[in-house]
Structures are given as C-alpha cells and as structure tokens.
Amino acid sequence: MKFISWNIDSINAALTGTSKRAGETRDVLHKIAAEDPDAIAIQETKLSKNGPTKKHLQVLDELFPDYAVTWRSSVEPARKGYAGTMYLYKKEYQPAVTQPQIGAPEPMDDEGRIITLEFPKFYLTEVYTPNSGSGLKRLDERQAWDDQYRQYLHQLDQDKPVIASGDFNVAHEPIDLAHPENNHHSAGYTDEEREHFTKLLAAGFTDSFRYLHPDQAGAYSWWAQRVITSKQNNSGWRIDYWLVSDRLADKLQSSTMIDSGARRDHTPIMLEIDL
C-alpha cells in the first residue's frame, strides 16, 4: 500500500487561492494525485468548524475523484480556523473513523489534531503535533501532549499494528536538521522534545525514513517559508514522519519525500509498505 502525508498550511488557500504560492500548492496536489496513493493524510487544514465548503469538496473531487473525505476542525474553546486534519482515502476502503480525545492540556484536544482510520489489519493515524511556540511558551503543554499521544499510540498498538504520520514538530537527531548547533534552544529541537520523541520510538515504533536511510543527511521535510533562501540552500528540518509499529518494520519498502519544487514550508512524505 502507498500512503502520503502533508502539512498543507491552509487547504482553502490551496484549493481556491489565486496567489503564486496557491498555484505552487496545487501543483503539489497534482503530484500527489499522480502517485495514486491508497490514503492521503493532511495537516493544518485551517478550516472552520463546519469543515470544507461545497467549493472545497468540488475541487477535491476533481483532483481525487476516487476518494472519500473525512476531516476534523478546531472547535471552541480552541481558536477558530486553527490546526485541523483531513484524510482522503480510496472509496473501496471503508475504515472506521475516530477523532480521539487523548487527555491533552486544554484546548489541544479541541484543535482537531488527530484522526484515526481503522482498517481490518492495522490502524492508520495522523497527527499535527502542537508547536512549542516562540520563546518556548508552550513547551510544558507540549511535553504533556507528547506523553498522552505516546500512550494513545501504545494503546492502539496493543490491538493491531499502527502506521502513524504527520507533522511531529521535532527534529529528532542532529542529522535531521541543517544547523543543529544554532537551534539547540529552538522550538522543535529542544532536549525535551527530542527526548519525548525518543520515548515514543522506544514505546514500540520505528521511524521509517531513518530505518531505511540510517546515514542519509540533507533529507528534510520543512524549510522556513519566511526565509527566501531556505530551500535553495537546503537549510531545512525533518519534522514530518511516517512511524510504524516495530513489527511492521521488515515490511517497509520505501519512505521518501515528494519534491515540492520551489514551494517552501512542508513537503509531502510518502510511505510504501507491504501489507
């Protein structure tokens, strides 16, 4: 099976925007469609609590005519039009869809950060992990989130194998970002965030990309949008992951990034696995 995951940074802008960046984003969506994946996980949709509009659904149906759509938006008391996740999956599948509450600090459970699809032999789940914020003002809450999320994945894994993707907002090791020496106290590369990611892997999960490419440097999934030269200099971070239950590791076939051209910010990541 083939799966793709992407932090899209506003699906409204992607589907209806007229800017140069919107065009770049739609180009990436066409690339994703051409891969014909079994399911597509999308983070940071930034939709209202009512979800995609008729126009959004029309454009999605034109791009992905063989796919069903499920979504989760930020709801009060969380900020409006914030975070949010979505799945597109082939209509031939009929997974059970859940939108779990994991007992995270308020209002994180209301920010639409997790959707889980249950297939007969495995769980497919996506996450948009909270950022620790400027000045690390949300680091304590982020650590509590990490603990609860790890427990949630572990519980799923007791039932059947798990395939988890998303924007985890952490570069795990120095090889996972271009300038580790300058970012030791930056959100996404603090000792605390990295330690929690280590704990997550130790709970029974494999980082598919690093498993298949143990020594590959310069492979990133995010480049700062506000820094014009970030992508041309490959000054990036690998903060988007496909994790699998350890017992699925020997079934991994590929774990790669999809080239998003000149578009800065996140790039899609793709997993192929023999299930």
Tab-separated table of C-alpha atoms in Angstrom:
chain	number	residue	atom	x	y	z
A	1	MET	CA	0.000	0.000	0.000
A	2	LYS	CA	1.032	3.580	-0.594
A	3	PHE	CA	0.314	6.477	1.763
A	4	ILE	CA	1.135	10.195	1.580
A	5	SER	CA	1.146	12.738	4.414
A	6	TRP	CA	1.430	16.520	4.128
A	7	ASN	CA	1.120	19.630	6.257
A	8	ILE	CA	-0.586	21.787	3.642
A	9	ASP	CA	-0.784	25.088	5.596
A	10	SER	CA	-4.381	26.007	4.682
A	11	ILE	CA	-6.426	23.838	2.385
A	12	ASN	CA	-8.627	26.807	1.494
A	13	ALA	CA	-5.631	28.663	0.069
A	14	ALA	CA	-4.564	25.509	-1.750
A	15	LEU	CA	-7.949	24.861	-3.364
A	16	THR	CA	-9.308	28.350	-4.021
A	17	GLY	CA	-6.368	30.773	-3.726
A	18	THR	CA	-5.067	32.831	-6.650
A	19	SER	CA	-1.572	33.669	-5.395
A	20	LYS	CA	1.662	32.256	-6.781
A	21	ARG	CA	2.011	30.159	-3.650
A	22	ALA	CA	-1.509	28.737	-4.088
A	23	GLY	CA	-0.536	27.689	-7.584
A	24	GLU	CA	2.597	26.003	-6.253
A	25	THR	CA	0.497	24.181	-3.687
A	26	ARG	CA	-1.966	22.943	-6.329
A	27	ASP	CA	0.968	21.692	-8.381
A	28	VAL	CA	1.967	19.560	-5.398
A	29	LEU	CA	-1.591	18.271	-5.058
A	30	HIS	CA	-1.441	17.152	-8.703
A	31	LYS	CA	1.819	15.340	-7.941
A	32	ILE	CA	0.139	13.580	-5.025
A	33	ALA	CA	-2.823	12.579	-7.189
A	34	ALA	CA	-0.458	11.162	-9.819
A	35	GLU	CA	1.032	8.842	-7.191
A	36	ASP	CA	-2.411	7.247	-6.772
A	37	PRO	CA	-1.963	6.569	-3.035
A	38	ASP	CA	-4.372	4.492	-1.002
A	39	ALA	CA	-4.786	7.308	1.522
A	40	ILE	CA	-3.645	10.893	1.991
A	41	ALA	CA	-3.209	12.489	5.407
A	42	ILE	CA	-3.369	16.286	5.504
A	43	GLN	CA	-2.466	18.501	8.450
A	44	GLU	CA	-3.002	22.192	9.226
A	45	THR	CA	-6.119	22.472	7.101
A	46	LYS	CA	-7.186	25.667	8.927
A	47	LEU	CA	-10.858	25.037	8.129
A	48	SER	CA	-13.801	26.412	10.057
A	49	LYS	CA	-15.682	24.185	12.472
A	50	ASN	CA	-18.093	23.438	9.604
A	51	GLY	CA	-15.301	21.826	7.607
A	52	PRO	CA	-14.764	22.013	3.849
A	53	THR	CA	-17.166	24.129	1.811
A	54	LYS	CA	-19.042	22.872	-1.245
A	55	LYS	CA	-16.386	24.551	-3.382
A	56	HIS	CA	-13.597	22.787	-1.467
A	57	LEU	CA	-15.301	19.419	-1.903
A	58	GLN	CA	-15.878	20.084	-5.607
A	59	VAL	CA	-12.196	20.835	-6.206
A	60	LEU	CA	-11.121	17.845	-4.117
A	61	ASP	CA	-13.444	15.611	-6.110
A	62	GLU	CA	-11.928	16.897	-9.351
A	63	LEU	CA	-8.416	16.235	-8.071
A	64	PHE	CA	-9.172	12.971	-6.277
A	65	PRO	CA	-12.352	11.519	-7.846
A	66	ASP	CA	-11.964	8.059	-6.331
A	67	TYR	CA	-11.523	9.226	-2.748
A	68	ALA	CA	-13.764	9.723	0.261
A	69	VAL	CA	-13.047	12.650	2.600
A	70	THR	CA	-13.101	12.868	6.386
A	71	TRP	CA	-11.989	15.901	8.374
A	72	ARG	CA	-11.616	17.342	11.848
A	73	SER	CA	-11.518	21.045	12.639
A	74	SER	CA	-10.636	23.172	15.615
A	75	VAL	CA	-13.733	23.855	17.732
A	76	GLU	CA	-14.417	26.117	20.690
A	77	PRO	CA	-12.857	26.795	23.127
A	78	ALA	CA	-9.892	26.413	20.759
A	79	ARG	CA	-9.083	29.100	18.207
A	80	LYS	CA	-11.198	29.232	15.065
A	81	GLY	CA	-9.619	28.228	11.771
A	82	TYR	CA	-6.596	26.776	13.557
A	83	ALA	CA	-4.730	23.479	13.090
A	84	GLY	CA	-7.129	20.796	11.754
A	85	THR	CA	-6.619	17.499	9.923
A	86	MET	CA	-8.142	15.616	6.994
A	87	TYR	CA	-7.949	12.218	5.308
A	88	LEU	CA	-8.632	11.321	1.716
A	89	TYR	CA	-8.876	7.570	1.218
A	90	LYS	CA	-9.954	5.408	-1.688
A	91	LYS	CA	-13.669	4.743	-1.653
A	92	GLU	CA	-13.117	0.990	-1.939
A	93	TYR	CA	-11.932	1.065	1.663
A	94	GLN	CA	-14.428	1.635	4.423
A	95	PRO	CA	-12.326	2.233	7.518
A	96	ALA	CA	-13.866	3.125	10.837
A	97	VAL	CA	-13.079	6.792	11.525
A	98	THR	CA	-12.375	8.116	15.032
A	99	GLN	CA	-11.445	11.553	16.338
A	100	PRO	CA	-9.823	10.708	19.670
A	101	GLN	CA	-9.504	12.838	22.742
A	102	ILE	CA	-6.211	11.929	24.422
A	103	GLY	CA	-6.451	13.935	27.631
A	104	ALA	CA	-4.076	16.651	26.416
A	105	PRO	CA	-3.863	20.070	28.087
A	106	GLU	CA	-6.760	22.342	27.140
A	107	PRO	CA	-7.547	23.312	24.475
A	108	MET	CA	-5.285	20.967	22.472
A	109	ASP	CA	-7.861	18.183	22.270
A	110	ASP	CA	-10.226	20.652	20.603
A	111	GLU	CA	-7.760	21.792	17.941
A	112	GLY	CA	-8.539	18.935	15.523
A	113	ARG	CA	-5.084	17.404	15.715
A	114	ILE	CA	-5.694	13.635	15.352
A	115	ILE	CA	-7.773	11.434	13.058
A	116	THR	CA	-7.507	7.631	13.097
A	117	LEU	CA	-8.691	5.200	10.443
A	118	GLU	CA	-9.164	1.584	11.488
A	119	PHE	CA	-8.583	-0.978	8.757
A	120	PRO	CA	-9.109	-4.723	9.241
A	121	LYS	CA	-5.426	-5.414	9.921
A	122	PHE	CA	-3.966	-2.075	11.030
A	123	TYR	CA	-4.600	1.462	12.228
A	124	LEU	CA	-3.705	4.460	10.064
A	125	THR	CA	-3.485	7.617	12.143
A	126	GLU	CA	-2.260	11.158	11.607
A	127	VAL	CA	-1.210	13.903	13.980
A	128	TYR	CA	-0.462	17.598	13.886
A	129	THR	CA	1.673	17.960	16.995
A	130	PRO	CA	1.430	21.296	18.836
A	131	ASN	CA	4.372	23.620	18.339
A	132	SER	CA	6.170	24.739	21.488
A	133	GLY	CA	5.844	28.304	20.259
A	134	SER	CA	8.025	31.377	20.233
A	135	GLY	CA	10.033	31.640	23.393
A	136	LEU	CA	9.043	28.018	24.105
A	137	LYS	CA	5.966	29.391	25.868
A	138	ARG	CA	4.026	26.203	25.156
A	139	LEU	CA	6.831	23.735	25.926
A	140	ASP	CA	5.300	22.430	29.156
A	141	GLU	CA	1.951	21.772	27.477
A	142	ARG	CA	3.764	20.253	24.513
A	143	GLN	CA	5.525	17.760	26.784
A	144	ALA	CA	2.206	16.784	28.356
A	145	TRP	CA	0.796	16.306	24.841
A	146	ASP	CA	3.731	14.082	23.914
A	147	ASP	CA	3.120	11.880	26.957
A	148	GLN	CA	-0.587	11.496	26.191
A	149	TYR	CA	-0.023	10.907	22.488
A	150	ARG	CA	2.565	8.217	23.187
A	151	GLN	CA	0.097	6.481	25.476
A	152	TYR	CA	-2.602	6.709	22.802
A	153	LEU	CA	-0.421	5.138	20.107
A	154	HIS	CA	0.714	2.448	22.534
A	155	GLN	CA	-2.917	1.570	23.262
A	156	LEU	CA	-3.680	1.272	19.552
A	157	ASP	CA	-0.619	-0.901	19.092
A	158	GLN	CA	-1.899	-3.378	21.671
A	159	ASP	CA	-4.873	-4.071	19.397
A	160	LYS	CA	-3.274	-4.143	15.935
A	161	PRO	CA	-0.241	-2.637	14.163
A	162	VAL	CA	-0.096	1.126	13.732
A	163	ILE	CA	1.014	3.330	10.857
A	164	ALA	CA	1.260	6.923	12.086
A	165	SER	CA	2.148	10.035	10.117
A	166	GLY	CA	2.140	13.748	10.431
A	167	ASP	CA	3.929	16.919	11.395
A	168	PHE	CA	5.524	15.924	14.694
A	169	ASN	CA	7.207	19.322	15.091
A	170	VAL	CA	10.538	17.852	16.195
A	171	ALA	CA	13.838	17.107	14.513
A	172	HIS	CA	14.983	14.028	16.387
A	173	GLU	CA	18.752	13.935	15.863
A	174	PRO	CA	21.432	16.358	14.599
A	175	ILE	CA	21.288	14.670	11.193
A	176	ASP	CA	17.637	15.768	10.922
A	177	LEU	CA	18.284	19.493	10.521
A	178	ALA	CA	20.797	21.604	8.663
A	179	HIS	CA	22.073	23.686	11.588
A	180	PRO	CA	21.697	21.767	14.858
A	181	GLU	CA	24.390	23.811	16.591
A	182	ASN	CA	22.353	27.014	16.146
A	183	ASN	CA	18.969	25.584	17.168
A	184	HIS	CA	19.569	23.834	20.469
A	185	HIS	CA	17.015	26.031	22.216
A	186	SER	CA	14.638	26.474	19.278
A	187	ALA	CA	11.130	25.031	19.235
A	188	GLY	CA	11.348	21.657	17.557
A	189	TYR	CA	14.893	20.899	18.661
A	190	THR	CA	14.917	21.260	22.435
A	191	ASP	CA	16.299	18.458	24.586
A	192	GLU	CA	12.811	17.907	25.976
A	193	GLU	CA	11.096	17.483	22.600
A	194	ARG	CA	13.823	15.206	21.282
A	195	GLU	CA	13.725	13.088	24.425
A	196	HIS	CA	9.976	12.642	24.108
A	197	PHE	CA	10.373	11.511	20.503
A	198	THR	CA	12.976	9.000	21.673
A	199	LYS	CA	10.447	7.749	24.232
A	200	LEU	CA	7.824	7.408	21.507
A	201	LEU	CA	10.095	5.225	19.399
A	202	ALA	CA	11.054	3.194	22.471
A	203	ALA	CA	7.357	2.506	23.077
A	204	GLY	CA	7.396	0.208	20.034
A	205	PHE	CA	7.641	2.360	16.912
A	206	THR	CA	10.078	2.715	14.021
A	207	ASP	CA	10.982	5.921	12.169
A	208	SER	CA	10.571	4.511	8.665
A	209	PHE	CA	12.804	7.010	6.877
A	210	ARG	CA	15.709	6.613	9.276
A	211	TYR	CA	15.256	2.831	9.327
A	212	LEU	CA	15.672	2.700	5.548
A	213	HIS	CA	18.204	5.555	5.294
A	214	PRO	CA	20.227	5.408	8.528
A	215	ASP	CA	23.006	7.740	7.426
A	216	GLN	CA	21.342	9.999	4.847
A	217	ALA	CA	21.966	13.642	5.669
A	218	GLY	CA	20.401	16.656	3.975
A	219	ALA	CA	16.985	14.991	3.689
A	220	TYR	CA	14.397	17.395	5.062
A	221	SER	CA	10.630	17.864	5.051
A	222	TRP	CA	10.381	21.556	6.003
A	223	TRP	CA	12.089	24.795	5.018
A	224	ALA	CA	11.256	28.151	6.610
A	225	GLN	CA	8.692	29.903	4.446
A	226	ARG	CA	9.808	33.372	5.520
A	227	VAL	CA	13.465	32.764	4.611
A	228	ILE	CA	13.674	33.168	0.842
A	229	THR	CA	16.902	31.193	0.525
A	230	SER	CA	15.971	28.365	2.917
A	231	LYS	CA	15.113	25.877	0.219
A	232	GLN	CA	17.688	26.816	-2.385
A	233	ASN	CA	20.323	26.421	0.350
A	234	ASN	CA	18.605	23.279	1.673
A	235	SER	CA	18.570	24.821	5.137
A	236	GLY	CA	15.791	22.537	6.321
A	237	TRP	CA	14.458	20.300	9.056
A	238	ARG	CA	12.998	16.786	9.001
A	239	ILE	CA	9.970	17.149	11.272
A	240	ASP	CA	7.390	15.092	9.338
A	241	TYR	CA	7.435	11.339	9.849
A	242	TRP	CA	5.968	8.007	8.939
A	243	LEU	CA	6.178	5.799	12.028
A	244	VAL	CA	5.214	2.131	12.033
A	245	SER	CA	4.843	-0.444	14.767
A	246	ASP	CA	8.162	-2.230	15.152
A	247	ARG	CA	6.634	-5.478	13.913
A	248	LEU	CA	5.920	-3.804	10.548
A	249	ALA	CA	9.469	-2.548	10.007
A	250	ASP	CA	10.506	-5.507	7.855
A	251	LYS	CA	7.547	-4.801	5.558
A	252	LEU	CA	8.739	-1.273	4.678
A	253	GLN	CA	9.501	-0.771	1.001
A	254	SER	CA	10.191	2.969	0.775
A	255	SER	CA	9.908	6.142	2.820
A	256	THR	CA	10.613	9.296	0.842
A	257	MET	CA	9.902	12.999	0.383
A	258	ILE	CA	7.956	14.236	-2.641
A	259	ASP	CA	9.667	17.119	-4.412
A	260	SER	CA	7.561	20.252	-3.938
A	261	GLY	CA	9.663	22.392	-6.239
A	262	ALA	CA	10.269	25.991	-5.217
A	263	ARG	CA	7.481	25.928	-2.611
A	264	ARG	CA	8.895	26.482	0.872
A	265	ASP	CA	7.309	25.157	4.092
A	266	HIS	CA	6.454	21.437	4.387
A	267	THR	CA	6.817	18.931	1.569
A	268	PRO	CA	4.738	15.725	1.378
A	269	ILE	CA	6.206	12.466	2.633
A	270	MET	CA	5.341	9.076	1.134
A	271	LEU	CA	5.373	5.551	2.539
A	272	GLU	CA	5.165	2.275	0.647
A	273	ILE	CA	4.659	-0.841	2.728
A	274	ASP	CA	3.812	-4.462	2.008
A	275	LEU	CA	0.649	-5.146	3.983
